[in-house]
């Protein structure tokens, strides 16, 4: 058994025997005196132990409270620092994006301007090329038409000459035969 338990049982027995021997009318005052006599040292020791424990717990509580406050301050500073860095990083990235957006917008404006210029020049060049082709086609058509008329006139003129100079078939046949013989002889000589 524990020491405190033995002590309590002994004390309880002593108190019980003392209580039975004390007359009933003086009981409350005498009982208090007896209790003080029997348990006074134990109560004082327990009070001292409780006071020591209370002091120790108070010190530990204050130490823990200080540690928590210090940790919270450090965490808060770290969070503030991280938030500041994050905000600064976001600001820098935002500025970079805005600059890139401005550059892209300027390039788009330049491209649009150049495209309009190219379109205007192309339309002008195509118009000129179309006009030149049309002019050339008209000249060629007129030249061909003139050549066709001249050729038609020559054919008609030759036809009239042939009609006017009717030659006899025999003369023509003889002439052709002579030409054929001359050609054959010319080929053999070569």
Short mmCIF file of N, CA and C in Angstrom, two decimals:
data_model
loop_
_atom_site.label_atom_id
_atom_site.label_comp_id
_atom_site.label_asym_id
_atom_site.label_seq_id
_atom_site.Cartn_x
_atom_site.Cartn_y
_atom_site.Cartn_z
N UNK A 1 0.83 -1.19 0.00
CA UNK A 1 0.00 0.00 0.00
C UNK A 1 0.86 1.23 0.00
N UNK A 2 0.27 2.31 -0.43
CA UNK A 2 0.99 3.56 -0.51
C UNK A 2 1.08 4.19 0.87
N UNK A 3 2.07 5.06 1.03
CA UNK A 3 2.32 5.71 2.30
C UNK A 3 1.15 6.60 2.69
N UNK A 4 0.63 7.37 1.70
CA UNK A 4 -0.48 8.30 1.97
C UNK A 4 -1.72 7.54 2.39
N UNK A 5 -1.93 6.38 1.85
CA UNK A 5 -3.12 5.60 2.16
C UNK A 5 -3.05 5.06 3.58
N UNK A 6 -1.87 4.60 3.99
CA UNK A 6 -1.68 4.10 5.35
C UNK A 6 -1.90 5.22 6.34
N UNK A 7 -1.35 6.36 6.02
CA UNK A 7 -1.44 7.50 6.89
C UNK A 7 -2.89 7.93 7.04
N UNK A 8 -3.60 7.89 5.97
CA UNK A 8 -4.98 8.32 6.00
C UNK A 8 -5.81 7.36 6.83
N UNK A 9 -5.59 6.10 6.68
CA UNK A 9 -6.35 5.11 7.45
C UNK A 9 -6.06 5.25 8.94
N UNK A 10 -4.76 5.44 9.28
CA UNK A 10 -4.39 5.61 10.68
C UNK A 10 -5.06 6.85 11.23
N UNK A 11 -4.95 7.92 10.46
CA UNK A 11 -5.52 9.19 10.90
C UNK A 11 -7.01 9.04 11.06
N UNK A 12 -7.64 8.36 10.18
CA UNK A 12 -9.08 8.17 10.20
C UNK A 12 -9.48 7.39 11.47
N UNK A 13 -8.71 6.35 11.81
CA UNK A 13 -8.99 5.55 13.00
C UNK A 13 -8.81 6.39 14.27
N UNK A 14 -7.75 7.18 14.28
CA UNK A 14 -7.49 8.03 15.44
C UNK A 14 -8.62 9.02 15.59
N UNK A 15 -9.02 9.65 14.49
CA UNK A 15 -10.09 10.64 14.54
C UNK A 15 -11.36 9.97 15.00
N UNK A 16 -11.64 8.81 14.53
CA UNK A 16 -12.86 8.09 14.90
C UNK A 16 -12.87 7.80 16.41
N UNK A 17 -11.71 7.36 16.92
CA UNK A 17 -11.65 7.07 18.35
C UNK A 17 -11.72 8.35 19.16
N UNK A 18 -11.13 9.41 18.69
CA UNK A 18 -11.17 10.70 19.39
C UNK A 18 -12.59 11.22 19.36
N UNK A 19 -13.26 11.09 18.23
CA UNK A 19 -14.63 11.58 18.08
C UNK A 19 -15.57 10.85 19.04
N UNK A 20 -15.36 9.62 19.22
CA UNK A 20 -16.25 8.87 20.10
C UNK A 20 -16.02 9.21 21.57
N UNK A 21 -14.81 9.67 21.90
CA UNK A 21 -14.53 10.00 23.29
C UNK A 21 -14.91 11.43 23.62
N UNK A 22 -15.13 12.30 22.68
CA UNK A 22 -15.46 13.70 22.94
C UNK A 22 -16.96 13.79 23.13
N UNK A 23 -17.38 14.57 24.13
CA UNK A 23 -18.80 14.75 24.31
C UNK A 23 -19.38 15.54 23.14
N UNK A 24 -20.64 15.37 22.92
CA UNK A 24 -21.32 15.89 21.73
C UNK A 24 -21.43 17.40 21.70
N UNK A 25 -21.59 18.12 22.75
CA UNK A 25 -21.79 19.55 22.71
C UNK A 25 -20.53 20.32 22.36
N UNK A 26 -19.33 19.86 22.73
CA UNK A 26 -18.07 20.53 22.42
C UNK A 26 -17.50 20.03 21.10
N UNK A 27 -18.18 19.25 20.49
CA UNK A 27 -17.71 18.54 19.30
C UNK A 27 -17.13 19.43 18.20
N UNK A 28 -17.77 20.46 17.70
CA UNK A 28 -17.22 21.19 16.55
C UNK A 28 -15.92 21.88 16.85
N UNK A 29 -15.74 22.55 17.92
CA UNK A 29 -14.49 23.28 18.19
C UNK A 29 -13.36 22.32 18.51
N UNK A 30 -13.65 21.37 19.31
CA UNK A 30 -12.63 20.43 19.69
C UNK A 30 -12.23 19.57 18.50
N UNK A 31 -13.19 19.24 17.70
CA UNK A 31 -12.92 18.44 16.51
C UNK A 31 -11.96 19.18 15.57
N UNK A 32 -12.16 20.43 15.43
CA UNK A 32 -11.29 21.25 14.59
C UNK A 32 -9.90 21.28 15.18
N UNK A 33 -9.79 21.41 16.46
CA UNK A 33 -8.49 21.46 17.12
C UNK A 33 -7.77 20.13 16.96
N UNK A 34 -8.51 19.07 17.13
CA UNK A 34 -7.90 17.74 17.00
C UNK A 34 -7.46 17.52 15.56
N UNK A 35 -8.28 17.87 14.67
CA UNK A 35 -7.92 17.73 13.24
C UNK A 35 -6.67 18.54 12.93
N UNK A 36 -6.62 19.74 13.45
CA UNK A 36 -5.46 20.59 13.20
C UNK A 36 -4.22 19.94 13.79
N UNK A 37 -4.37 19.36 14.96
CA UNK A 37 -3.26 18.72 15.62
C UNK A 37 -2.80 17.49 14.84
N UNK A 38 -3.75 16.70 14.41
CA UNK A 38 -3.41 15.46 13.71
C UNK A 38 -2.98 15.70 12.26
N UNK A 39 -3.71 16.53 11.57
CA UNK A 39 -3.46 16.69 10.12
C UNK A 39 -2.79 18.01 9.77
N UNK A 40 -2.44 18.77 10.69
CA UNK A 40 -1.86 20.10 10.42
C UNK A 40 -0.61 20.04 9.58
N UNK A 41 0.28 19.16 9.98
CA UNK A 41 1.53 19.04 9.22
C UNK A 41 1.27 18.54 7.79
N UNK A 42 0.41 17.57 7.72
CA UNK A 42 0.09 17.00 6.40
C UNK A 42 -0.58 18.04 5.51
N UNK A 43 -1.49 18.80 6.07
CA UNK A 43 -2.19 19.84 5.30
C UNK A 43 -1.20 20.91 4.88
N UNK A 44 -0.31 21.29 5.76
CA UNK A 44 0.70 22.32 5.42
C UNK A 44 1.61 21.81 4.31
N UNK A 45 2.00 20.53 4.46
CA UNK A 45 2.85 19.96 3.42
C UNK A 45 2.11 19.91 2.08
N UNK A 46 0.84 19.47 2.11
CA UNK A 46 0.04 19.43 0.88
C UNK A 46 -0.16 20.83 0.30
N UNK A 47 -0.42 21.80 1.17
CA UNK A 47 -0.57 23.18 0.70
C UNK A 47 0.71 23.68 0.06
N UNK A 48 1.86 23.34 0.67
CA UNK A 48 3.15 23.75 0.11
C UNK A 48 3.38 23.07 -1.24
N UNK A 49 3.04 21.78 -1.32
CA UNK A 49 3.20 21.04 -2.59
C UNK A 49 2.29 21.64 -3.65
N UNK A 50 1.05 21.93 -3.26
CA UNK A 50 0.10 22.52 -4.22
C UNK A 50 0.61 23.88 -4.68
N UNK A 51 1.15 24.68 -3.73
CA UNK A 51 1.68 26.01 -4.08
C UNK A 51 2.87 25.87 -5.03
N UNK A 52 3.74 24.87 -4.75
CA UNK A 52 4.90 24.64 -5.64
C UNK A 52 4.44 24.23 -7.03
N UNK A 53 3.47 23.31 -7.04
CA UNK A 53 2.94 22.86 -8.34
C UNK A 53 2.26 24.01 -9.09
N UNK A 54 1.51 24.80 -8.33
CA UNK A 54 0.85 25.96 -8.96
C UNK A 54 1.88 26.92 -9.54
N UNK A 55 2.95 27.18 -8.75
CA UNK A 55 4.01 28.07 -9.22
C UNK A 55 4.69 27.48 -10.47
N UNK A 56 5.00 26.18 -10.42
CA UNK A 56 5.64 25.50 -11.54
C UNK A 56 4.75 25.54 -12.79
N UNK A 57 3.44 25.22 -12.58
CA UNK A 57 2.51 25.26 -13.72
C UNK A 57 2.36 26.68 -14.27
N UNK A 58 2.36 27.66 -13.38
CA UNK A 58 2.26 29.06 -13.82
C UNK A 58 3.47 29.45 -14.65
N UNK A 59 4.66 29.06 -14.16
CA UNK A 59 5.89 29.36 -14.91
C UNK A 59 5.88 28.66 -16.26
N UNK A 60 5.48 27.36 -16.25
CA UNK A 60 5.42 26.61 -17.51
C UNK A 60 4.40 27.23 -18.45
N UNK A 61 3.26 27.64 -17.88
CA UNK A 61 2.22 28.26 -18.70
C UNK A 61 2.72 29.57 -19.31
N UNK A 62 3.40 30.39 -18.50
CA UNK A 62 3.95 31.66 -19.00
C UNK A 62 5.01 31.37 -20.06
N UNK A 63 5.87 30.38 -19.81
CA UNK A 63 6.91 30.01 -20.78
C UNK A 63 6.27 29.53 -22.08
N UNK A 64 5.24 28.68 -21.96
CA UNK A 64 4.55 28.16 -23.14
C UNK A 64 3.84 29.30 -23.89
N UNK A 65 3.21 30.18 -23.12
CA UNK A 65 2.54 31.33 -23.73
C UNK A 65 3.54 32.21 -24.48
N UNK A 66 4.71 32.45 -23.88
CA UNK A 66 5.77 33.24 -24.52
C UNK A 66 6.26 32.54 -25.79
N UNK A 67 6.46 31.21 -25.68
CA UNK A 67 6.91 30.44 -26.84
C UNK A 67 5.88 30.51 -27.97
N UNK A 68 4.60 30.36 -27.62
CA UNK A 68 3.54 30.42 -28.64
C UNK A 68 3.50 31.80 -29.26
N UNK A 69 3.61 32.85 -28.42
CA UNK A 69 3.58 34.23 -28.95
C UNK A 69 4.77 34.46 -29.88
N UNK A 70 5.96 34.01 -29.46
CA UNK A 70 7.17 34.17 -30.29
C UNK A 70 7.00 33.41 -31.60
N UNK A 71 6.51 32.17 -31.50
CA UNK A 71 6.30 31.37 -32.72
C UNK A 71 5.28 32.03 -33.63
N UNK A 72 4.19 32.52 -33.06
CA UNK A 72 3.17 33.22 -33.86
C UNK A 72 3.74 34.45 -34.54
N UNK A 73 4.57 35.21 -33.79
CA UNK A 73 5.20 36.41 -34.38
C UNK A 73 6.11 36.02 -35.55
N UNK A 74 6.91 34.95 -35.34
CA UNK A 74 7.80 34.50 -36.42
C UNK A 74 6.98 34.04 -37.63
N UNK A 75 5.94 33.24 -37.37
CA UNK A 75 5.10 32.75 -38.47
C UNK A 75 4.44 33.91 -39.19
N UNK A 76 3.94 34.88 -38.40
CA UNK A 76 3.30 36.06 -39.02
C UNK A 76 4.28 36.85 -39.87
N UNK A 77 5.53 37.02 -39.34
CA UNK A 77 6.55 37.72 -40.13
C UNK A 77 6.87 36.96 -41.40
N UNK A 78 7.00 35.62 -41.28
CA UNK A 78 7.28 34.80 -42.47
C UNK A 78 6.15 34.89 -43.48
N UNK A 79 4.91 34.87 -42.98
CA UNK A 79 3.76 34.98 -43.89
C UNK A 79 3.75 36.34 -44.56
N UNK A 80 4.01 37.40 -43.77
CA UNK A 80 4.04 38.76 -44.34
C UNK A 80 5.16 38.88 -45.39
N UNK A 81 6.32 38.30 -45.06
CA UNK A 81 7.45 38.33 -46.00
C UNK A 81 7.10 37.57 -47.28
N UNK A 82 6.50 36.37 -47.10
CA UNK A 82 6.12 35.57 -48.27
C UNK A 82 5.06 36.29 -49.10
N UNK A 83 4.09 36.90 -48.42
CA UNK A 83 3.05 37.65 -49.13
C UNK A 83 3.65 38.83 -49.89
N UNK A 84 4.60 39.52 -49.24
CA UNK A 84 5.26 40.65 -49.90
C UNK A 84 6.02 40.19 -51.14
N UNK A 85 6.77 39.09 -51.00
CA UNK A 85 7.51 38.54 -52.14
C UNK A 85 6.56 38.09 -53.25
N UNK A 86 5.47 37.44 -52.84
CA UNK A 86 4.48 36.97 -53.81
C UNK A 86 3.84 38.15 -54.54
N UNK A 87 3.46 39.18 -53.80
CA UNK A 87 2.87 40.38 -54.42
C UNK A 87 3.85 41.05 -55.36
N UNK A 88 5.12 41.12 -54.92
CA UNK A 88 6.14 41.73 -55.78
C UNK A 88 6.34 40.90 -57.05
N UNK A 89 6.38 39.57 -56.89
CA UNK A 89 6.53 38.69 -58.05
C UNK A 89 5.34 38.83 -59.00
N UNK A 90 4.14 38.88 -58.43
CA UNK A 90 2.94 39.05 -59.25
C UNK A 90 2.99 40.39 -59.98
N UNK A 91 3.43 41.43 -59.27
CA UNK A 91 3.53 42.76 -59.89
C UNK A 91 4.53 42.76 -61.04
N UNK A 92 5.70 42.13 -60.81
CA UNK A 92 6.72 42.06 -61.87
C UNK A 92 6.19 41.29 -63.07
N UNK A 93 5.56 40.13 -62.80
CA UNK A 93 5.00 39.34 -63.90
C UNK A 93 3.89 40.09 -64.63
N UNK A 94 3.08 40.80 -63.87
CA UNK A 94 2.00 41.59 -64.48
C UNK A 94 2.57 42.66 -65.39
N UNK A 95 3.64 43.34 -64.91
CA UNK A 95 4.29 44.37 -65.74
C UNK A 95 4.88 43.76 -67.00
N UNK A 96 5.51 42.58 -66.86
CA UNK A 96 6.07 41.91 -68.04
C UNK A 96 4.97 41.57 -69.04
N UNK A 97 3.85 41.05 -68.52
CA UNK A 97 2.73 40.69 -69.40
C UNK A 97 2.16 41.93 -70.10
N UNK A 98 2.07 43.02 -69.34
CA UNK A 98 1.56 44.26 -69.94
C UNK A 98 2.51 44.76 -71.04
N UNK A 99 3.82 44.67 -70.78
CA UNK A 99 4.79 45.08 -71.80
C UNK A 99 4.67 44.19 -73.03
N UNK A 100 4.57 42.87 -72.81
CA UNK A 100 4.43 41.94 -73.93
C UNK A 100 3.14 42.23 -74.70
N UNK A 101 2.09 42.53 -73.97
CA UNK A 101 0.81 42.84 -74.60
C UNK A 101 0.93 44.10 -75.46
N UNK A 102 1.63 45.12 -74.91
CA UNK A 102 1.84 46.35 -75.69
C UNK A 102 2.65 46.07 -76.95
N UNK A 103 3.71 45.26 -76.80
CA UNK A 103 4.54 44.92 -77.97
C UNK A 103 3.72 44.17 -79.02
N UNK A 104 2.94 43.19 -78.56
CA UNK A 104 2.11 42.42 -79.50
C UNK A 104 1.07 43.31 -80.17
N UNK A 105 0.50 44.22 -79.39
CA UNK A 105 -0.49 45.13 -79.95
C UNK A 105 0.15 46.02 -81.02
N UNK A 106 1.37 46.52 -80.75
CA UNK A 106 2.08 47.36 -81.71
C UNK A 106 2.42 46.55 -82.97
N UNK A 107 2.86 45.30 -82.77
CA UNK A 107 3.17 44.45 -83.92
C UNK A 107 1.92 44.18 -84.75
N UNK A 108 0.80 43.98 -84.08
CA UNK A 108 -0.46 43.76 -84.78
C UNK A 108 -0.85 45.00 -85.59
N UNK A 109 -0.67 46.18 -85.00
CA UNK A 109 -0.97 47.43 -85.71
C UNK A 109 -0.05 47.57 -86.92
N UNK A 110 1.26 47.28 -86.72
CA UNK A 110 2.22 47.36 -87.83
C UNK A 110 1.84 46.37 -88.93
N UNK A 111 1.51 45.15 -88.53
CA UNK A 111 1.14 44.13 -89.51
C UNK A 111 -0.10 44.56 -90.28
N UNK A 112 -1.08 45.09 -89.57
CA UNK A 112 -2.31 45.53 -90.22
C UNK A 112 -2.02 46.65 -91.22
N UNK A 113 -1.17 47.59 -90.82
CA UNK A 113 -0.79 48.69 -91.70
C UNK A 113 -0.06 48.17 -92.94
N UNK A 114 0.89 47.27 -92.72
CA UNK A 114 1.65 46.72 -93.85
C UNK A 114 0.74 45.89 -94.76
N UNK A 115 -0.18 45.16 -94.16
CA UNK A 115 -1.10 44.36 -94.96
C UNK A 115 -1.98 45.26 -95.84
N UNK A 116 -2.48 46.35 -95.26
CA UNK A 116 -3.29 47.29 -96.06
C UNK A 116 -2.46 47.88 -97.19
N UNK A 117 -1.20 48.24 -96.86
CA UNK A 117 -0.31 48.80 -97.88
C UNK A 117 -0.05 47.76 -98.98
N UNK A 118 0.23 46.52 -98.58
CA UNK A 118 0.47 45.45 -99.55
C UNK A 118 -0.76 45.24 -100.41
N UNK A 119 -1.93 45.24 -99.77
CA UNK A 119 -3.18 45.03 -100.51
C UNK A 119 -3.39 46.15 -101.52
N UNK A 120 -3.13 47.39 -101.11
CA UNK A 120 -3.28 48.53 -102.03
C UNK A 120 -2.32 48.41 -103.20
N UNK A 121 -1.04 48.11 -102.89
CA UNK A 121 -0.04 47.97 -103.97
C UNK A 121 -0.39 46.82 -104.90
N UNK A 122 -0.82 45.72 -104.32
CA UNK A 122 -1.17 44.55 -105.12
C UNK A 122 -2.35 44.86 -106.03
N UNK A 123 -3.37 45.50 -105.47
CA UNK A 123 -4.53 45.86 -106.29
C UNK A 123 -4.12 46.80 -107.41
N UNK A 124 -3.23 47.77 -107.11
CA UNK A 124 -2.76 48.71 -108.12
C UNK A 124 -1.95 47.97 -109.20
N UNK A 125 -1.01 47.10 -108.72
CA UNK A 125 -0.18 46.35 -109.68
C UNK A 125 -1.03 45.43 -110.55
N UNK A 126 -2.01 44.76 -109.92
CA UNK A 126 -2.89 43.88 -110.69
C UNK A 126 -3.71 44.68 -111.70
N UNK A 127 -4.15 45.86 -111.29
CA UNK A 127 -4.92 46.71 -112.20
C UNK A 127 -4.05 47.12 -113.40
N UNK A 128 -2.80 47.52 -113.10
CA UNK A 128 -1.88 47.89 -114.18
C UNK A 128 -1.59 46.69 -115.09
N UNK A 129 -1.32 45.54 -114.46
CA UNK A 129 -1.03 44.34 -115.25
C UNK A 129 -2.25 43.96 -116.11
N UNK A 130 -3.44 44.09 -115.57
CA UNK A 130 -4.66 43.79 -116.33
C UNK A 130 -4.80 44.76 -117.52
N UNK A 131 -4.53 46.03 -117.24
CA UNK A 131 -4.60 47.02 -118.34
C UNK A 131 -3.58 46.71 -119.42
N UNK A 132 -2.34 46.39 -119.00
CA UNK A 132 -1.29 46.07 -119.97
C UNK A 132 -1.66 44.82 -120.77
N UNK A 133 -2.18 43.80 -120.07
CA UNK A 133 -2.58 42.58 -120.78
C UNK A 133 -3.71 42.86 -121.77
N UNK A 134 -4.64 43.68 -121.32
CA UNK A 134 -5.76 44.02 -122.20
C UNK A 134 -5.26 44.78 -123.42
N UNK A 135 -4.35 45.74 -123.19
CA UNK A 135 -3.78 46.51 -124.31
C UNK A 135 -3.02 45.59 -125.25
N UNK A 136 -2.18 44.71 -124.66
CA UNK A 136 -1.40 43.78 -125.49
C UNK A 136 -2.32 42.84 -126.26
N UNK A 137 -3.34 42.33 -125.58
CA UNK A 137 -4.28 41.42 -126.26
C UNK A 137 -4.99 42.14 -127.40
N UNK A 138 -5.36 43.38 -127.19
CA UNK A 138 -6.02 44.15 -128.25
C UNK A 138 -5.07 44.36 -129.43
N UNK A 139 -3.80 44.70 -129.14
CA UNK A 139 -2.80 44.89 -130.21
C UNK A 139 -2.60 43.59 -130.98
N UNK A 140 -2.43 42.48 -130.22
CA UNK A 140 -2.22 41.18 -130.88
C UNK A 140 -3.43 40.82 -131.74
N UNK A 141 -4.61 41.02 -131.20
CA UNK A 141 -5.83 40.70 -131.95
C UNK A 141 -5.90 41.54 -133.22
N UNK A 142 -5.60 42.84 -133.10
CA UNK A 142 -5.64 43.72 -134.29
C UNK A 142 -4.58 43.30 -135.29
N UNK A 143 -3.38 42.96 -134.77
CA UNK A 143 -2.29 42.54 -135.67
C UNK A 143 -2.68 41.24 -136.38
N UNK A 144 -3.24 40.27 -135.64
CA UNK A 144 -3.66 39.01 -136.25
C UNK A 144 -4.78 39.24 -137.26
N UNK A 145 -5.68 40.12 -136.91
CA UNK A 145 -6.79 40.42 -137.82
C UNK A 145 -6.24 41.04 -139.12
N UNK A 146 -5.25 41.92 -138.96
CA UNK A 146 -4.63 42.57 -140.13
C UNK A 146 -3.91 41.52 -140.98
N UNK A 147 -3.16 40.62 -140.30
CA UNK A 147 -2.44 39.57 -141.02
C UNK A 147 -3.43 38.63 -141.73
N UNK A 148 -4.53 38.29 -141.06
CA UNK A 148 -5.54 37.42 -141.67
C UNK A 148 -6.12 38.10 -142.91
N UNK A 149 -6.40 39.41 -142.82
CA UNK A 149 -6.94 40.13 -143.99
C UNK A 149 -5.91 40.15 -145.14
N UNK A 150 -4.63 40.41 -144.75
CA UNK A 150 -3.59 40.42 -145.80
C UNK A 150 -3.46 39.04 -146.43
N UNK A 151 -3.45 38.00 -145.60
CA UNK A 151 -3.33 36.64 -146.10
C UNK A 151 -4.54 36.29 -146.99
N UNK A 152 -5.71 36.69 -146.54
CA UNK A 152 -6.92 36.44 -147.33
C UNK A 152 -6.82 37.14 -148.69
N UNK A 153 -6.31 38.37 -148.67
CA UNK A 153 -6.15 39.11 -149.93
C UNK A 153 -5.17 38.39 -150.84
N UNK A 154 -4.02 37.92 -150.28
CA UNK A 154 -3.02 37.23 -151.09
C UNK A 154 -3.60 35.95 -151.67
N UNK A 155 -4.33 35.18 -150.81
CA UNK A 155 -4.94 33.93 -151.30
C UNK A 155 -5.92 34.25 -152.42
N UNK A 156 -6.70 35.27 -152.21
CA UNK A 156 -7.68 35.66 -153.23
C UNK A 156 -6.96 36.11 -154.50
N UNK A 157 -5.90 36.88 -154.31
CA UNK A 157 -5.14 37.38 -155.46
C UNK A 157 -4.49 36.23 -156.22
N UNK A 158 -3.90 35.28 -155.45
CA UNK A 158 -3.27 34.12 -156.08
C UNK A 158 -4.31 33.29 -156.78
N UNK A 159 -5.45 33.14 -156.17
CA UNK A 159 -6.54 32.38 -156.79
C UNK A 159 -6.98 33.03 -158.09
N UNK A 160 -7.06 34.35 -158.07
CA UNK A 160 -7.45 35.07 -159.30
C UNK A 160 -6.38 34.93 -160.37
N UNK A 161 -5.11 34.98 -159.94
CA UNK A 161 -4.03 34.84 -160.91
C UNK A 161 -4.07 33.45 -161.55
N UNK A 162 -4.29 32.44 -160.68
CA UNK A 162 -4.35 31.09 -161.21
C UNK A 162 -5.55 30.93 -162.16
N UNK A 163 -6.61 31.54 -161.82
CA UNK A 163 -7.78 31.45 -162.70
C UNK A 163 -7.50 32.18 -164.02
N UNK A 164 -6.79 33.31 -163.91
CA UNK A 164 -6.52 34.11 -165.10
C UNK A 164 -5.47 33.41 -165.97
N UNK A 165 -4.55 32.79 -165.41
CA UNK A 165 -3.49 32.11 -166.15
C UNK A 165 -3.80 30.63 -166.24
N UNK A 166 -4.78 30.28 -166.94
CA UNK A 166 -5.14 28.88 -167.04
C UNK A 166 -4.09 28.18 -167.89
N UNK A 167 -3.56 27.22 -167.25
CA UNK A 167 -2.59 26.44 -168.00
C UNK A 167 -3.17 25.11 -168.31
N UNK A 168 -2.67 24.58 -169.19
CA UNK A 168 -3.15 23.31 -169.70
C UNK A 168 -2.65 22.21 -168.80
N UNK A 169 -3.38 21.16 -168.75
CA UNK A 169 -3.02 20.06 -167.85
C UNK A 169 -1.78 19.35 -168.33
N UNK A 170 -1.66 19.22 -169.56
CA UNK A 170 -0.51 18.52 -170.09
C UNK A 170 0.75 19.30 -169.82
N UNK A 171 0.71 20.57 -169.95
CA UNK A 171 1.88 21.41 -169.73
C UNK A 171 2.24 21.33 -168.25
N UNK A 172 1.29 21.36 -167.45
CA UNK A 172 1.50 21.28 -166.01
C UNK A 172 2.08 19.91 -165.66
N UNK A 173 1.55 18.84 -166.27
CA UNK A 173 2.03 17.49 -165.99
C UNK A 173 3.46 17.35 -166.45
N UNK A 174 3.78 17.87 -167.59
CA UNK A 174 5.12 17.80 -168.11
C UNK A 174 6.06 18.58 -167.20
N UNK A 175 5.64 19.72 -166.83
CA UNK A 175 6.45 20.55 -165.95
C UNK A 175 6.73 19.81 -164.63
N UNK A 176 5.73 19.19 -164.07
CA UNK A 176 5.88 18.45 -162.82
C UNK A 176 6.79 17.25 -163.01
N UNK A 177 6.64 16.59 -164.15
CA UNK A 177 7.47 15.42 -164.43
C UNK A 177 8.92 15.84 -164.56
N UNK A 178 9.19 16.94 -165.19
CA UNK A 178 10.53 17.44 -165.36
C UNK A 178 11.12 17.79 -164.00
N UNK A 179 10.34 18.40 -163.19
CA UNK A 179 10.81 18.76 -161.85
C UNK A 179 11.15 17.50 -161.06
N UNK A 180 10.35 16.48 -161.20
CA UNK A 180 10.58 15.24 -160.48
C UNK A 180 11.87 14.58 -160.93
N UNK A 181 12.10 14.58 -162.21
CA UNK A 181 13.31 13.98 -162.76
C UNK A 181 14.51 14.77 -162.27
N UNK A 182 14.42 16.07 -162.28
CA UNK A 182 15.53 16.92 -161.82
C UNK A 182 15.84 16.67 -160.34
N UNK A 183 14.81 16.50 -159.60
CA UNK A 183 14.99 16.24 -158.17
C UNK A 183 15.65 14.89 -157.93
N UNK A 184 15.22 13.88 -158.65
CA UNK A 184 15.80 12.54 -158.50
C UNK A 184 17.25 12.57 -158.89
N UNK A 185 17.57 13.23 -160.00
CA UNK A 185 18.95 13.30 -160.47
C UNK A 185 19.80 14.10 -159.46
N UNK A 186 19.21 15.12 -158.89
CA UNK A 186 19.95 15.93 -157.89
C UNK A 186 20.26 15.11 -156.65
N UNK A 187 19.39 14.22 -156.28
CA UNK A 187 19.61 13.39 -155.11
C UNK A 187 20.68 12.35 -155.39
N UNK A 188 20.71 11.81 -156.64
CA UNK A 188 21.71 10.79 -156.99
C UNK A 188 23.06 11.42 -157.04
N UNK A 189 23.17 12.63 -157.42
CA UNK A 189 24.46 13.28 -157.54
C UNK A 189 25.03 13.62 -156.14
N UNK A 190 24.30 13.75 -155.27
CA UNK A 190 24.79 14.08 -153.94
C UNK A 190 25.36 12.87 -153.34
#
